[in-house]
Tab-separated table of C-alpha atoms in Angstrom:
chain	number	residue	atom	x	y	z
A	23	UNK	CA	37.956	71.044	73.822
A	24	UNK	CA	39.338	73.973	75.815
A	25	UNK	CA	35.867	75.509	75.843
A	26	UNK	CA	34.420	72.400	77.364
A	27	UNK	CA	37.128	72.254	80.043
A	28	UNK	CA	36.506	75.906	80.973
A	29	UNK	CA	32.785	75.285	81.331
A	30	UNK	CA	33.412	72.319	83.600
A	31	UNK	CA	35.701	74.394	85.807
A	32	UNK	CA	33.077	77.155	86.110
A	33	UNK	CA	30.437	74.644	87.093
A	34	UNK	CA	32.712	73.130	89.683
A	35	UNK	CA	33.554	76.525	91.116
A	36	UNK	CA	29.892	77.389	91.457
A	37	UNK	CA	29.294	74.201	93.316
A	38	UNK	CA	31.903	74.924	96.187
A	39	UNK	CA	31.161	77.134	99.317
A	40	UNK	CA	33.768	79.609	98.595
A	41	UNK	CA	32.954	79.892	94.995
A	42	UNK	CA	36.190	78.267	93.984
A	43	UNK	CA	36.500	74.970	92.592
A	44	UNK	CA	38.873	72.327	93.710
A	45	UNK	CA	41.567	73.093	91.294
A	46	UNK	CA	43.480	70.124	92.470
A	47	UNK	CA	40.601	67.722	91.772
A	48	UNK	CA	39.851	69.082	88.332
A	49	UNK	CA	42.147	68.445	85.444
A	50	UNK	CA	41.862	68.668	81.777
A	51	UNK	CA	40.936	65.517	79.966
A	52	UNK	CA	43.762	64.428	77.829
A	53	UNK	CA	43.106	64.238	74.132
A	54	UNK	CA	43.614	60.449	74.129
A	55	UNK	CA	41.067	59.789	76.943
A	56	UNK	CA	38.272	61.779	75.377
A	57	UNK	CA	35.404	60.104	73.366
A	58	UNK	CA	35.024	60.076	69.583
A	59	UNK	CA	35.451	63.458	67.980
A	60	UNK	CA	32.212	65.183	67.173
A	61	UNK	CA	33.281	65.799	63.627
A	62	UNK	CA	33.687	62.053	63.095
A	63	UNK	CA	30.240	61.350	64.531
A	64	UNK	CA	28.623	64.058	62.447
A	65	UNK	CA	30.430	62.803	59.361
A	66	UNK	CA	29.197	59.243	59.888
A	67	UNK	CA	25.637	60.376	60.317
A	68	UNK	CA	25.870	62.453	57.187
A	69	UNK	CA	27.293	59.480	55.223
A	70	UNK	CA	24.530	57.149	56.302
A	71	UNK	CA	21.962	59.749	55.357
A	72	UNK	CA	23.498	60.114	51.913
A	73	UNK	CA	23.489	56.333	51.390
A	74	UNK	CA	19.809	56.102	52.395
A	75	UNK	CA	18.905	58.926	50.038
A	76	UNK	CA	20.788	57.245	47.198
A	77	UNK	CA	19.072	53.876	47.778
A	78	UNK	CA	15.694	55.568	47.887
A	79	UNK	CA	16.423	57.363	44.655
A	80	UNK	CA	17.512	54.163	42.946
A	81	UNK	CA	14.402	52.360	44.188
A	82	UNK	CA	12.071	55.108	43.035
A	83	UNK	CA	13.748	55.487	39.664
A	84	UNK	CA	14.154	51.710	38.895
A	85	UNK	CA	13.081	50.764	35.341
A	86	UNK	CA	9.942	48.737	34.828
A	87	UNK	CA	10.553	44.966	34.615
A	88	UNK	CA	9.889	43.758	31.048
A	89	UNK	CA	7.086	41.220	30.768
A	90	UNK	CA	8.237	37.624	30.501
A	91	UNK	CA	6.375	35.382	28.077
A	92	UNK	CA	5.518	32.100	29.748
A	93	UNK	CA	4.355	29.038	27.901
A	94	UNK	CA	1.146	28.637	29.779
A	95	UNK	CA	-0.027	25.951	27.437
A	96	UNK	CA	2.284	23.446	29.095
A	97	UNK	CA	1.770	24.699	32.673
A	98	UNK	CA	-0.442	22.160	34.502
A	99	UNK	CA	-1.090	24.458	37.499
A	100	UNK	CA	-4.486	26.186	37.156
A	101	UNK	CA	-4.238	29.998	37.182
A	102	UNK	CA	-7.165	32.011	38.544
A	103	UNK	CA	-8.723	33.933	35.690
A	104	UNK	CA	-9.905	37.485	36.442
A	105	UNK	CA	-13.351	38.638	35.577
A	106	UNK	CA	-13.754	38.884	31.806
A	107	UNK	CA	-13.414	42.355	30.372
A	108	UNK	CA	-15.308	43.035	27.178
A	109	UNK	CA	-12.727	43.356	24.430
A	110	UNK	CA	-13.601	43.974	20.805
A	111	UNK	CA	-12.807	40.772	18.950
A	112	UNK	CA	-11.949	41.107	15.274
A	113	UNK	CA	-13.934	38.652	13.176
A	114	UNK	CA	-11.775	36.648	10.791
A	115	UNK	CA	-13.778	35.093	7.939
A	116	UNK	CA	-13.038	31.403	7.460
A	117	UNK	CA	-13.706	29.880	4.091
A	118	UNK	CA	-15.251	26.399	4.440
A	119	UNK	CA	-13.002	23.730	2.994
A	120	UNK	CA	-14.749	20.987	1.019
A	121	UNK	CA	-13.766	17.603	2.397
A	122	UNK	CA	-14.182	14.640	0.024
A	123	UNK	CA	-16.766	12.187	1.338
A	124	UNK	CA	-15.854	8.508	1.207
A	125	UNK	CA	-18.508	5.916	0.356
A	126	UNK	CA	-21.034	5.483	3.159
A	127	UNK	CA	-21.838	8.346	5.540
A	128	UNK	CA	-18.743	9.553	7.310
A	129	UNK	CA	-18.655	9.568	11.058
A	130	UNK	CA	-18.966	13.003	12.728
A	131	UNK	CA	-15.622	14.719	13.173
A	132	UNK	CA	-14.878	15.354	16.825
A	133	UNK	CA	-12.193	17.940	17.570
A	134	UNK	CA	-10.674	18.021	21.047
A	135	UNK	CA	-11.414	21.168	23.060
A	136	UNK	CA	-8.365	23.493	23.043
A	137	UNK	CA	-6.586	24.347	26.260
A	138	UNK	CA	-7.909	27.487	28.028
A	139	UNK	CA	-4.724	29.549	27.733
A	140	UNK	CA	-4.242	28.865	24.029
A	141	UNK	CA	-7.944	29.430	23.427
A	142	UNK	CA	-7.667	32.869	25.039
A	143	UNK	CA	-4.814	33.775	22.714
A	144	UNK	CA	-6.814	32.569	19.695
A	145	UNK	CA	-9.939	34.499	20.753
A	146	UNK	CA	-8.495	37.862	21.698
A	147	UNK	CA	-5.681	38.278	19.149
A	148	UNK	CA	-6.284	38.705	15.421
A	149	UNK	CA	-5.333	35.933	13.019
A	150	UNK	CA	-1.933	37.438	12.226
A	151	UNK	CA	-1.031	37.982	15.898
A	152	UNK	CA	-2.369	34.561	16.779
A	153	UNK	CA	0.034	32.890	14.355
A	154	UNK	CA	2.910	34.932	15.810
A	155	UNK	CA	1.996	33.885	19.353
A	156	UNK	CA	1.738	30.226	18.410
A	157	UNK	CA	5.071	30.425	16.595
A	158	UNK	CA	6.678	32.025	19.687
A	159	UNK	CA	5.170	29.521	22.123
A	160	UNK	CA	5.656	26.296	20.172
A	161	UNK	CA	8.657	27.299	18.069
A	162	UNK	CA	6.825	26.107	14.944
A	163	UNK	CA	4.758	28.032	12.414
A	164	UNK	CA	0.997	27.691	12.676
A	165	UNK	CA	-0.468	25.264	10.129
A	166	UNK	CA	-3.286	26.312	7.826
A	167	UNK	CA	-6.811	25.460	8.916
A	168	UNK	CA	-7.409	23.466	5.739
A	169	UNK	CA	-4.590	21.051	6.491
A	170	UNK	CA	-5.800	20.572	10.064
A	171	UNK	CA	-9.353	19.837	8.941
A	172	UNK	CA	-8.143	17.352	6.333
A	173	UNK	CA	-5.983	15.486	8.848
A	174	UNK	CA	-8.797	15.320	11.407
A	175	UNK	CA	-11.155	14.006	8.722
A	176	UNK	CA	-8.693	11.282	7.772
A	177	UNK	CA	-8.041	10.276	11.380
A	178	UNK	CA	-11.723	10.084	12.296
A	179	UNK	CA	-12.956	8.492	9.079
A	180	UNK	CA	-15.170	5.507	9.802
A	181	UNK	CA	-13.766	2.069	8.863
A	182	UNK	CA	-15.084	0.367	5.792
A	183	UNK	CA	-18.340	-1.519	6.171
A	184	UNK	CA	-16.577	-4.796	5.325
A	185	UNK	CA	-14.043	-4.390	8.142
A	186	UNK	CA	-14.446	-4.729	11.868
A	187	UNK	CA	-12.351	-3.534	14.783
A	188	UNK	CA	-11.448	-6.257	17.284
A	189	UNK	CA	-9.182	-5.445	20.245
A	190	UNK	CA	-8.293	-2.165	18.617
A	191	UNK	CA	-7.246	-3.778	15.325
A	192	UNK	CA	-8.971	-3.615	11.998
A	193	UNK	CA	-9.899	-7.114	10.827
A	194	UNK	CA	-10.783	-7.902	7.226
A	195	UNK	CA	-13.531	-10.405	6.318
A	196	UNK	CA	-10.936	-12.977	5.210
A	197	UNK	CA	-9.150	-12.684	8.559
A	198	UNK	CA	-12.442	-13.202	10.364
A	199	UNK	CA	-13.028	-16.401	8.353
A	200	UNK	CA	-9.560	-17.753	9.133
A	201	UNK	CA	-9.910	-16.872	12.817
A	202	UNK	CA	-13.216	-18.750	13.040
A	203	UNK	CA	-11.709	-21.771	11.237
A	204	UNK	CA	-8.671	-21.868	13.549
A	205	UNK	CA	-10.889	-21.656	16.625
A	206	UNK	CA	-12.959	-24.599	15.356
A	207	UNK	CA	-9.815	-26.683	14.766
A	208	UNK	CA	-8.544	-25.834	18.256
A	209	UNK	CA	-11.870	-26.922	19.752
A	210	UNK	CA	-11.712	-30.166	17.768
A	211	UNK	CA	-8.190	-30.799	19.009
A	212	UNK	CA	-9.398	-30.306	22.582
A	213	UNK	CA	-12.114	-32.903	22.041
A	214	UNK	CA	-15.028	-30.425	22.012
A	215	UNK	CA	-16.674	-31.883	18.914
A	216	UNK	CA	-20.049	-30.164	19.271
A	217	UNK	CA	-18.390	-26.746	19.618
A	218	UNK	CA	-16.141	-27.548	16.660
A	219	UNK	CA	-19.192	-28.391	14.536
A	220	UNK	CA	-20.762	-25.042	15.376
A	221	UNK	CA	-17.510	-23.247	14.652
A	222	UNK	CA	-17.144	-24.902	11.249
A	223	UNK	CA	-20.737	-24.031	10.354
A	224	UNK	CA	-20.053	-20.422	11.369
A	225	UNK	CA	-16.963	-20.418	9.148
A	226	UNK	CA	-19.042	-21.619	6.196
A	227	UNK	CA	-21.637	-18.935	6.865
A	228	UNK	CA	-18.883	-16.335	6.545
A	229	UNK	CA	-17.330	-18.014	3.489
A	230	UNK	CA	-19.342	-20.848	1.853
A	231	UNK	CA	-16.373	-21.622	-0.449
A	232	UNK	CA	-13.961	-22.480	2.378
A	233	UNK	CA	-13.085	-26.043	1.361
A	234	UNK	CA	-11.036	-26.858	4.449
A	235	UNK	CA	-13.953	-26.102	6.747
A	236	UNK	CA	-16.375	-27.957	4.422
A	237	UNK	CA	-14.327	-31.161	4.258
A	238	UNK	CA	-13.677	-31.158	8.009
A	239	UNK	CA	-17.369	-30.654	8.720
A	240	UNK	CA	-18.353	-33.524	6.379
A	241	UNK	CA	-15.859	-35.850	8.037
A	242	UNK	CA	-17.194	-35.010	11.514
A	243	UNK	CA	-20.778	-35.532	10.370
A	244	UNK	CA	-19.907	-38.933	8.922
A	245	UNK	CA	-18.137	-39.951	12.138
A	246	UNK	CA	-21.210	-38.847	14.065
A	247	UNK	CA	-23.396	-41.122	11.880
A	248	UNK	CA	-25.182	-38.189	10.230
A	249	UNK	CA	-24.810	-39.050	6.508
A	250	UNK	CA	-27.803	-37.017	5.342
A	251	UNK	CA	-26.334	-33.800	6.727
A	252	UNK	CA	-22.954	-34.678	5.239
A	253	UNK	CA	-24.543	-35.246	1.801
A	254	UNK	CA	-26.346	-31.919	2.059
A	255	UNK	CA	-23.080	-30.119	2.824
A	256	UNK	CA	-21.402	-31.787	-0.179
A	257	UNK	CA	-24.261	-30.823	-2.471
A	258	UNK	CA	-23.995	-27.186	-1.371
A	259	UNK	CA	-20.276	-27.226	-2.007
A	260	UNK	CA	-20.580	-28.747	-5.489
A	261	UNK	CA	-23.358	-26.319	-6.396
A	262	UNK	CA	-21.017	-23.438	-5.640
A	263	UNK	CA	-17.999	-25.060	-7.296
A	264	UNK	CA	-18.283	-28.307	-9.327
A	265	UNK	CA	-14.497	-28.426	-9.842
A	266	UNK	CA	-14.057	-30.775	-6.900
A	267	UNK	CA	-13.796	-34.410	-8.026
A	268	UNK	CA	-12.965	-35.722	-4.566
A	269	UNK	CA	-16.154	-34.275	-3.072
A	270	UNK	CA	-18.168	-35.546	-6.051
A	271	UNK	CA	-16.902	-39.089	-5.403
A	272	UNK	CA	-17.685	-38.795	-1.692
A	273	UNK	CA	-21.213	-37.589	-2.414
A	274	UNK	CA	-21.738	-40.366	-4.991
A	275	UNK	CA	-20.775	-43.011	-2.410
A	276	UNK	CA	-23.357	-41.594	0.008
A	277	UNK	CA	-25.980	-41.537	-2.737
A	278	UNK	CA	-25.284	-45.148	-3.742
A	279	UNK	CA	-26.330	-46.250	-0.254
A	280	UNK	CA	-29.834	-44.999	-0.930
A	281	UNK	CA	-32.505	-47.001	-2.726
A	282	UNK	CA	-32.230	-46.442	-6.485
A	283	UNK	CA	-29.363	-44.071	-5.798
A	284	UNK	CA	-27.261	-45.265	-8.752
A	285	UNK	CA	-28.768	-42.799	-11.204
A	286	UNK	CA	-28.337	-39.897	-8.779
A	287	UNK	CA	-24.733	-40.878	-8.083
A	288	UNK	CA	-24.029	-41.201	-11.801
A	289	UNK	CA	-25.430	-37.716	-12.407
A	290	UNK	CA	-23.181	-36.327	-9.684
A	291	UNK	CA	-20.095	-37.959	-11.191
A	292	UNK	CA	-20.861	-36.869	-14.732
A	293	UNK	CA	-21.146	-33.206	-13.686
A	294	UNK	CA	-17.612	-33.211	-12.260
A	295	UNK	CA	-16.090	-35.497	-14.929
A	296	UNK	CA	-14.649	-32.615	-17.043
A	297	UNK	CA	-12.499	-31.620	-14.060
A	298	UNK	CA	-11.147	-35.165	-13.429
A	299	UNK	CA	-9.764	-36.127	-16.817
A	300	UNK	CA	-6.356	-37.099	-15.389
A	301	UNK	CA	-7.649	-38.976	-12.340
A	302	UNK	CA	-7.490	-42.751	-12.801
A	303	UNK	CA	-9.333	-43.315	-9.536
A	304	UNK	CA	-12.203	-41.109	-10.695
A	305	UNK	CA	-12.527	-43.002	-14.005
A	306	UNK	CA	-12.440	-46.353	-12.233
A	307	UNK	CA	-15.112	-45.270	-9.736
A	308	UNK	CA	-17.304	-43.946	-12.548
A	309	UNK	CA	-16.791	-47.228	-14.449
A	310	UNK	CA	-17.992	-49.172	-11.405
A	311	UNK	CA	-21.178	-47.069	-11.171
A	312	UNK	CA	-21.782	-47.471	-14.923
A	313	UNK	CA	-21.324	-51.216	-14.582
A	314	UNK	CA	-23.851	-51.247	-11.719
A	315	UNK	CA	-26.305	-49.450	-13.993
A	316	UNK	CA	-25.584	-52.106	-16.682
A	317	UNK	CA	-23.939	-49.637	-19.034
A	318	UNK	CA	-21.066	-52.049	-19.765
A	319	UNK	CA	-19.596	-50.462	-22.873
A	320	UNK	CA	-19.134	-47.116	-21.170
A	321	UNK	CA	-17.804	-48.893	-18.106
A	322	UNK	CA	-15.104	-50.703	-20.122
A	323	UNK	CA	-14.060	-47.412	-21.706
A	324	UNK	CA	-13.558	-45.719	-18.367
A	325	UNK	CA	-11.700	-48.776	-16.990
A	326	UNK	CA	-9.287	-48.514	-19.868
A	327	UNK	CA	-8.774	-44.802	-19.170
A	328	UNK	CA	-8.106	-45.600	-15.530
A	329	UNK	CA	-5.555	-48.317	-16.418
A	330	UNK	CA	-3.624	-45.815	-18.528
A	331	UNK	CA	-2.836	-43.962	-15.282
A	332	UNK	CA	-2.176	-47.142	-13.213
A	333	UNK	CA	-1.458	-50.183	-15.464
A	334	UNK	CA	-0.595	-52.474	-12.511
A	335	UNK	CA	-3.894	-52.175	-10.684
A	336	UNK	CA	-5.205	-55.747	-10.623
A	337	UNK	CA	-8.676	-54.743	-9.321
A	338	UNK	CA	-9.235	-52.466	-12.297
A	339	UNK	CA	-8.139	-55.256	-14.693
A	340	UNK	CA	-10.673	-57.522	-13.043
A	341	UNK	CA	-13.401	-54.856	-13.451
A	342	UNK	CA	-12.485	-54.442	-17.112
A	343	UNK	CA	-12.787	-58.203	-17.632
A	344	UNK	CA	-16.273	-58.201	-16.048
A	345	UNK	CA	-17.449	-55.289	-18.241
A	346	UNK	CA	-16.029	-56.873	-21.446
A	347	UNK	CA	-17.581	-60.255	-20.674
A	348	UNK	CA	-20.979	-58.621	-20.054
A	349	UNK	CA	-20.612	-56.665	-23.301
A	350	UNK	CA	-19.998	-59.930	-25.252
A	351	UNK	CA	-16.226	-59.577	-25.722
A	352	UNK	CA	-15.017	-62.941	-24.282
A	353	UNK	CA	-11.506	-62.911	-25.779
A	354	UNK	CA	-10.705	-59.453	-24.470
A	355	UNK	CA	-12.316	-60.343	-21.165
A	356	UNK	CA	-10.073	-63.461	-20.808
A	357	UNK	CA	-6.961	-61.299	-21.421
A	358	UNK	CA	-8.063	-58.824	-18.744
A	359	UNK	CA	-8.681	-61.656	-16.227
A	360	UNK	CA	-5.332	-63.243	-16.975
A	361	UNK	CA	-3.585	-59.900	-16.438
A	362	UNK	CA	-5.360	-59.440	-13.104
A	363	UNK	CA	-4.384	-62.979	-11.990
A	364	UNK	CA	-0.774	-62.550	-13.100
A	365	UNK	CA	-0.161	-59.440	-10.985
A	366	UNK	CA	-0.666	-61.527	-7.802
A	367	UNK	CA	-1.984	-58.549	-5.837
A	368	UNK	CA	-5.613	-59.584	-5.406
A	369	UNK	CA	-7.040	-60.801	-2.149
A	370	UNK	CA	-7.646	-64.576	-1.920
A	371	UNK	CA	-11.394	-64.117	-2.475
A	372	UNK	CA	-10.895	-61.972	-5.590
A	373	UNK	CA	-8.176	-64.280	-6.835
A	374	UNK	CA	-10.586	-67.237	-6.624
A	375	UNK	CA	-13.258	-65.185	-8.405
A	376	UNK	CA	-10.893	-64.414	-11.337
A	377	UNK	CA	-9.937	-68.088	-11.661
A	378	UNK	CA	-13.598	-69.109	-11.874
A	379	UNK	CA	-14.165	-66.503	-14.602
A	380	UNK	CA	-11.251	-67.907	-16.590
A	381	UNK	CA	-12.711	-71.420	-16.348
A	382	UNK	CA	-16.090	-70.118	-17.568
A	383	UNK	CA	-14.525	-68.379	-20.554
A	384	UNK	CA	-12.464	-71.464	-21.453
A	385	UNK	CA	-15.585	-73.650	-21.354
A	386	UNK	CA	-17.501	-71.227	-23.584
A	387	UNK	CA	-15.110	-71.676	-26.515
């Protein structure tokens, strides 16, 4: 600092007329009033320079950032794909797996198109590397191609020819029949008789042996005064299954209303007789038809079989008495009439008829 003070004094002296400076006006700057020391300034500049050089060195010598594997398969944001670069692709031979063919031609197997990112991995990498990539991305080992093909074949197999898919559900033929029958009953309950008739006929087209639909259809046809159609439905049912005594009796009643229909009705009843051995009503009805055809001995036999099931039926006792009297068995006929009269269950008209028969038999002695 003394050098600087001396230079200032010289300059001041050169600036005065007499070549002397105003010694009184010039004084040395005290150490406290001077600015920052030059050494401190130079040191700061040198420190900043060193820091900048160090940062530049660190930046230039920074290690390369390791690549981060990103699961692009689940990333919905589309990534621009650079222009394709021809890369030699190793060809991996794939052995075709025989898939068992189910009856009827199988539907074509449709495999969903793979996602672009996963497809790129599968195309560029060899089979071994591809499995490693899939294991790293999904966390699960890659499954063999054979298992994948088998599962796709099972999932896309066509339904059986006997089944249908309704509202996404597989419906069997029996379920279709029951659905049609329930719809017909619902229409009948709502009073839509014509629609119910069509629904019942559709049910029988699907399953001709559906007895519930058959009996309901016959009843509706009879209520609609269409006996010929009802008889035709009963004949179809008995042709398919003669083990239906109730339908045989219903058909026989319809046939008896026709001219010379007794023989046809008798033939209908005889075909179903083996399946009605324990039915007293069936034997009694058959006995009445036999009696109408003047086959009295057979009629009395079936009346007796009917009375074994219901011994207190006064109408059947009366029918037995008529058959025995016509077959020239007056004593047995009188006993049958007396039993019918004694039960006191006949209508007044039938009761009077039995009493007249008793008087006739008493007079014939």
